[in-house]
mmCIF file of C-alpha atoms in Angstrom:
data_model
loop_
_atom_site.group_PDB
_atom_site.id
_atom_site.type_symbol
_atom_site.label_atom_id
_atom_site.label_comp_id
_atom_site.label_asym_id
_atom_site.label_seq_id
_atom_site.Cartn_x
_atom_site.Cartn_y
_atom_site.Cartn_z
ATOM 1 C CA MET A 1 -117.570 -55.949 -87.870
ATOM 2 C CA GLU A 2 -115.500 -53.338 -85.738
ATOM 3 C CA THR A 3 -117.901 -53.830 -83.214
ATOM 4 C CA GLU A 4 -117.965 -57.670 -82.740
ATOM 5 C CA ILE A 5 -114.398 -57.548 -81.322
ATOM 6 C CA PHE A 6 -115.117 -56.462 -78.112
ATOM 7 C CA PRO A 7 -117.797 -58.458 -77.102
ATOM 8 C CA GLN A 8 -115.559 -61.461 -78.785
ATOM 9 C CA TRP A 9 -112.655 -59.960 -75.913
ATOM 10 C CA THR A 10 -115.181 -60.272 -73.848
ATOM 11 C CA THR A 11 -116.681 -63.490 -73.438
ATOM 12 C CA THR A 12 -112.689 -65.214 -74.164
ATOM 13 C CA CYS A 13 -111.718 -62.984 -70.913
ATOM 14 C CA ILE A 14 -114.740 -64.712 -69.076
ATOM 15 C CA GLU A 15 -114.141 -68.402 -70.639
ATOM 16 C CA PHE A 16 -111.024 -67.900 -69.165
ATOM 17 C CA VAL A 17 -112.008 -66.716 -65.769
ATOM 18 C CA LYS A 18 -113.950 -69.910 -66.637
ATOM 19 C CA SER A 19 -111.696 -71.994 -66.666
ATOM 20 C CA VAL A 20 -108.861 -71.038 -63.945
ATOM 21 C CA GLY A 21 -111.445 -73.150 -61.179
ATOM 22 C CA LEU A 22 -113.775 -70.912 -59.508
ATOM 23 C CA ARG A 23 -116.672 -72.477 -58.317
ATOM 24 C CA PRO A 24 -119.887 -71.949 -59.171
ATOM 25 C CA SER A 25 -121.065 -69.317 -56.134
ATOM 26 C CA ASN A 26 -117.903 -67.022 -57.378
ATOM 27 C CA ARG A 27 -118.776 -66.555 -61.277
ATOM 28 C CA GLN A 28 -120.843 -63.901 -61.085
ATOM 29 C CA LEU A 29 -119.559 -60.782 -62.647
ATOM 30 C CA LYS A 30 -118.736 -57.297 -60.828
ATOM 31 C CA ALA A 31 -118.763 -54.204 -62.806
ATOM 32 C CA TYR A 32 -115.469 -52.618 -63.012
ATOM 33 C CA THR A 33 -115.519 -48.471 -63.387
ATOM 34 C CA ALA A 34 -111.542 -47.931 -63.975
ATOM 35 C CA SER A 35 -110.377 -46.318 -67.297
ATOM 36 C CA ILE A 36 -107.489 -48.937 -68.198
ATOM 37 C CA ILE A 37 -107.872 -52.325 -68.344
ATOM 38 C CA GLN A 38 -104.540 -54.029 -66.335
ATOM 39 C CA GLY A 39 -102.482 -56.190 -68.618
ATOM 40 C CA SER A 40 -104.305 -55.645 -71.881
ATOM 41 C CA ALA A 41 -102.342 -53.704 -75.128
ATOM 42 C CA ILE A 42 -104.687 -50.420 -74.656
ATOM 43 C CA GLY A 43 -103.670 -49.798 -70.986
ATOM 44 C CA PRO A 44 -100.667 -48.288 -71.725
ATOM 45 C CA THR A 45 -101.601 -46.246 -74.866
ATOM 46 C CA SER A 46 -104.817 -45.296 -73.178
ATOM 47 C CA TYR A 47 -102.705 -44.346 -69.749
ATOM 48 C CA VAL A 48 -100.894 -41.526 -72.075
ATOM 49 C CA VAL A 49 -103.682 -40.201 -73.333
ATOM 50 C CA THR A 50 -105.928 -40.091 -70.062
ATOM 51 C CA ALA A 51 -102.352 -38.384 -68.543
ATOM 52 C CA SER A 52 -101.678 -35.870 -70.678
ATOM 53 C CA ASP A 53 -103.510 -32.860 -68.703
ATOM 54 C CA LEU A 54 -101.509 -34.331 -65.628
ATOM 55 C CA HIS A 55 -98.889 -31.844 -64.435
ATOM 56 C CA THR A 56 -97.210 -30.849 -61.295
ATOM 57 C CA VAL A 57 -98.697 -28.135 -58.551
ATOM 58 C CA SER A 58 -95.402 -26.902 -58.011
ATOM 59 C CA ASN A 59 -92.639 -24.733 -60.425
ATOM 60 C CA GLY A 60 -89.788 -26.188 -60.610
ATOM 61 C CA ASN A 61 -91.111 -29.796 -60.150
ATOM 62 C CA GLN A 62 -91.201 -32.449 -63.316
ATOM 63 C CA LEU A 63 -93.196 -34.970 -64.254
ATOM 64 C CA ARG A 64 -91.387 -37.548 -66.507
ATOM 65 C CA LYS A 65 -94.246 -40.160 -68.271
ATOM 66 C CA TYR A 66 -93.647 -43.588 -70.282
ATOM 67 C CA ALA A 67 -96.536 -45.384 -71.416
ATOM 68 C CA ASP A 68 -98.065 -46.077 -67.586
ATOM 69 C CA ASP A 69 -95.168 -45.521 -65.469
ATOM 70 C CA THR A 70 -94.855 -41.672 -64.246
ATOM 71 C CA TYR A 71 -91.881 -40.459 -62.377
ATOM 72 C CA LEU A 72 -92.228 -37.448 -60.323
ATOM 73 C CA ILE A 73 -89.306 -35.041 -59.886
ATOM 74 C CA ILE A 74 -88.768 -33.362 -57.141
ATOM 75 C CA PRO A 75 -85.032 -30.554 -56.273
ATOM 76 C CA ALA A 76 -84.065 -30.436 -52.900
ATOM 77 C CA VAL A 77 -85.608 -27.071 -53.067
ATOM 78 C CA ASN A 78 -89.083 -27.834 -53.312
ATOM 79 C CA VAL A 79 -88.717 -30.834 -51.121
ATOM 80 C CA ASN A 80 -91.551 -29.443 -48.907
ATOM 81 C CA THR A 81 -93.836 -29.987 -51.983
ATOM 82 C CA ARG A 82 -94.146 -33.883 -52.283
ATOM 83 C CA SER A 83 -97.435 -33.795 -50.302
ATOM 84 C CA ASN A 84 -98.821 -31.941 -52.094
ATOM 85 C CA GLU A 85 -98.422 -32.991 -55.369
ATOM 86 C CA LEU A 86 -98.330 -36.127 -54.113
ATOM 87 C CA GLN A 87 -102.061 -35.332 -53.299
ATOM 88 C CA HIS A 88 -102.723 -33.749 -56.543
ATOM 89 C CA ILE A 89 -101.804 -37.025 -58.429
ATOM 90 C CA SER A 90 -104.538 -39.314 -56.519
ATOM 91 C CA ASP A 91 -107.301 -36.007 -56.829
ATOM 92 C CA TRP A 92 -106.063 -36.142 -60.358
ATOM 93 C CA ALA A 93 -106.456 -40.279 -60.664
ATOM 94 C CA ALA A 94 -109.619 -39.806 -59.328
ATOM 95 C CA SER A 95 -110.954 -37.707 -61.395
ATOM 96 C CA ASN A 96 -110.016 -39.577 -64.330
ATOM 97 C CA ASN A 97 -111.793 -42.625 -62.757
ATOM 98 C CA LEU A 98 -108.523 -44.493 -61.771
ATOM 99 C CA SER A 99 -106.827 -44.723 -58.339
ATOM 100 C CA LEU A 100 -102.833 -43.843 -57.077
ATOM 101 C CA ASN A 101 -101.750 -47.768 -55.657
ATOM 102 C CA LEU A 102 -99.611 -45.928 -53.076
ATOM 103 C CA SER A 103 -98.043 -49.445 -51.950
ATOM 104 C CA LYS A 104 -96.819 -49.889 -56.406
ATOM 105 C CA SER A 105 -95.158 -46.973 -55.365
ATOM 106 C CA GLU A 106 -91.945 -45.192 -54.222
ATOM 107 C CA GLU A 107 -90.076 -42.629 -52.695
ATOM 108 C CA ILE A 108 -85.437 -42.588 -53.247
ATOM 109 C CA VAL A 109 -83.830 -39.366 -52.580
ATOM 110 C CA PHE A 110 -80.581 -39.091 -55.068
ATOM 111 C CA VAL A 111 -78.043 -38.026 -52.705
ATOM 112 C CA ASP A 112 -74.295 -36.837 -54.817
ATOM 113 C CA LYS A 113 -72.248 -38.787 -52.564
ATOM 114 C CA ARG A 114 -69.317 -37.175 -53.350
ATOM 115 C CA LYS A 115 -70.314 -33.996 -52.197
ATOM 116 C CA LYS A 116 -69.262 -32.843 -48.637
ATOM 117 C CA HIS A 117 -72.157 -30.779 -48.223
ATOM 118 C CA LYS A 118 -74.249 -33.141 -46.279
ATOM 119 C CA PHE A 119 -77.741 -33.118 -47.636
ATOM 120 C CA ASN A 120 -80.652 -33.268 -45.336
ATOM 121 C CA ILE A 121 -82.572 -36.387 -45.797
ATOM 122 C CA PRO A 122 -86.591 -35.196 -45.146
ATOM 123 C CA ASP A 123 -89.034 -38.503 -43.367
ATOM 124 C CA ALA A 124 -90.702 -40.297 -45.523
ATOM 125 C CA LEU A 125 -94.443 -39.457 -46.550
ATOM 126 C CA ASP A 126 -96.697 -41.530 -44.416
ATOM 127 C CA GLY A 127 -97.943 -44.633 -46.894
ATOM 128 C CA LEU A 128 -94.844 -44.415 -49.312
ATOM 129 C CA LYS A 129 -91.949 -46.963 -49.275
ATOM 130 C CA ARG A 130 -88.685 -45.347 -49.528
ATOM 131 C CA VAL A 131 -85.828 -47.684 -51.430
ATOM 132 C CA GLN A 132 -82.474 -46.780 -52.072
ATOM 133 C CA ASN A 133 -82.478 -48.121 -55.200
ATOM 134 C CA ILE A 134 -85.158 -48.226 -57.987
ATOM 135 C CA LYS A 135 -85.612 -48.995 -61.281
ATOM 136 C CA ILE A 136 -86.642 -46.888 -64.494
ATOM 137 C CA LEU A 137 -87.337 -48.146 -67.594
ATOM 138 C CA GLY A 138 -85.608 -52.020 -66.629
ATOM 139 C CA VAL A 139 -82.358 -50.236 -65.887
ATOM 140 C CA THR A 140 -81.866 -50.291 -61.602
ATOM 141 C CA PHE A 141 -80.145 -47.069 -59.712
ATOM 142 C CA THR A 142 -79.125 -46.303 -56.067
ATOM 143 C CA ASN A 143 -79.655 -43.551 -54.833
ATOM 144 C CA GLY A 144 -76.302 -42.095 -55.225
ATOM 145 C CA LEU A 145 -77.187 -42.490 -59.083
ATOM 146 C CA SER A 146 -74.843 -45.935 -59.686
ATOM 147 C CA VAL A 147 -76.259 -48.276 -61.917
ATOM 148 C CA ILE A 148 -73.497 -51.362 -59.884
ATOM 149 C CA PRO A 149 -76.284 -53.793 -59.325
ATOM 150 C CA HIS A 150 -78.278 -53.341 -62.365
ATOM 151 C CA VAL A 151 -75.020 -54.421 -64.477
ATOM 152 C CA GLN A 152 -74.153 -57.038 -61.559
ATOM 153 C CA HIS A 153 -77.096 -58.695 -62.000
ATOM 154 C CA LEU A 154 -76.933 -58.367 -65.593
ATOM 155 C CA ALA A 155 -73.660 -60.049 -65.844
ATOM 156 C CA THR A 156 -74.482 -62.920 -63.209
ATOM 157 C CA SER A 157 -77.572 -63.411 -65.395
ATOM 158 C CA ASN A 158 -75.751 -63.132 -68.716
ATOM 159 C CA ALA A 159 -73.743 -65.247 -67.488
ATOM 160 C CA GLN A 160 -75.746 -68.737 -66.407
ATOM 161 C CA ILE A 161 -77.497 -67.558 -69.811
ATOM 162 C CA LEU A 162 -73.750 -68.549 -71.733
ATOM 163 C CA TYR A 163 -73.921 -71.648 -69.781
ATOM 164 C CA ALA A 164 -76.817 -72.740 -70.516
ATOM 165 C CA LEU A 165 -75.756 -72.456 -74.317
ATOM 166 C CA LYS A 166 -72.449 -73.864 -73.425
ATOM 167 C CA ILE A 167 -74.032 -77.300 -72.624
ATOM 168 C CA LEU A 168 -76.996 -76.390 -75.277
ATOM 169 C CA ARG A 169 -73.817 -76.486 -77.475
ATOM 170 C CA ALA A 170 -72.484 -79.841 -76.276
ATOM 171 C CA HIS A 171 -75.562 -81.445 -76.689
ATOM 172 C CA GLY A 172 -75.776 -80.254 -80.960
ATOM 173 C CA LEU A 173 -77.314 -76.698 -80.956
ATOM 174 C CA CYS A 174 -75.845 -75.724 -84.331
ATOM 175 C CA ARG A 175 -73.735 -72.972 -84.239
ATOM 176 C CA MET A 176 -76.305 -70.373 -86.587
ATOM 177 C CA ALA A 177 -79.339 -71.385 -83.334
ATOM 178 C CA THR A 178 -76.379 -70.819 -80.687
ATOM 179 C CA GLN A 179 -75.638 -67.343 -82.364
ATOM 180 C CA ALA A 180 -79.118 -66.957 -82.766
ATOM 181 C CA VAL A 181 -79.877 -67.370 -79.384
ATOM 182 C CA PHE A 182 -77.106 -64.924 -77.641
ATOM 183 C CA ARG A 183 -78.010 -62.288 -80.093
ATOM 184 C CA SER A 184 -82.430 -62.245 -79.300
ATOM 185 C CA VAL A 185 -81.610 -62.892 -75.414
ATOM 186 C CA ILE A 186 -77.540 -61.483 -74.559
ATOM 187 C CA LEU A 187 -77.246 -59.132 -76.614
ATOM 188 C CA ALA A 188 -80.750 -57.125 -76.465
ATOM 189 C CA ARG A 189 -79.817 -56.731 -72.513
ATOM 190 C CA PHE A 190 -76.919 -55.265 -73.234
ATOM 191 C CA LEU A 191 -77.970 -52.993 -76.310
ATOM 192 C CA TYR A 192 -81.636 -52.266 -74.611
ATOM 193 C CA ALA A 193 -79.915 -49.882 -71.263
#
């Protein structure tokens, strides 16, 4: 019985690909050699197991892994190790039949804007986008470690949802249903982060 699960899943995927309207000449199956099936429930779990041997090259640098996200943290004293660390991660990925997608990778330089001592910001690495804001586990941080953009986004989107609830309530949505939607959408957002 257990051996039949994967063939059924494969068949379902192939049928889905056919149903999105590919021309018959494009229906050839292609061999994929990646270790993790992107978008699958087993992807993050598989990555956690695979990434258990991924470590930094330089002392003082840290890797933080959550599901299939990996964060490389390099303090200012080790700023010259960025290229080596990135190359190490790329080599590790290749040896584990994965690839580091630099187009989805970002670099942010956190600075303490209250300090009078100015830090010389290093040049950006080739192929790596430098950003001023980054989303970490669903929370947006600025390079000054502020969460103001995140809070503003929450306030704006929650105001829109509250307005929609007001309209639904005016059209007869019962009080219990309104409260359920409020708890599941708005309250859940505040409690998450």
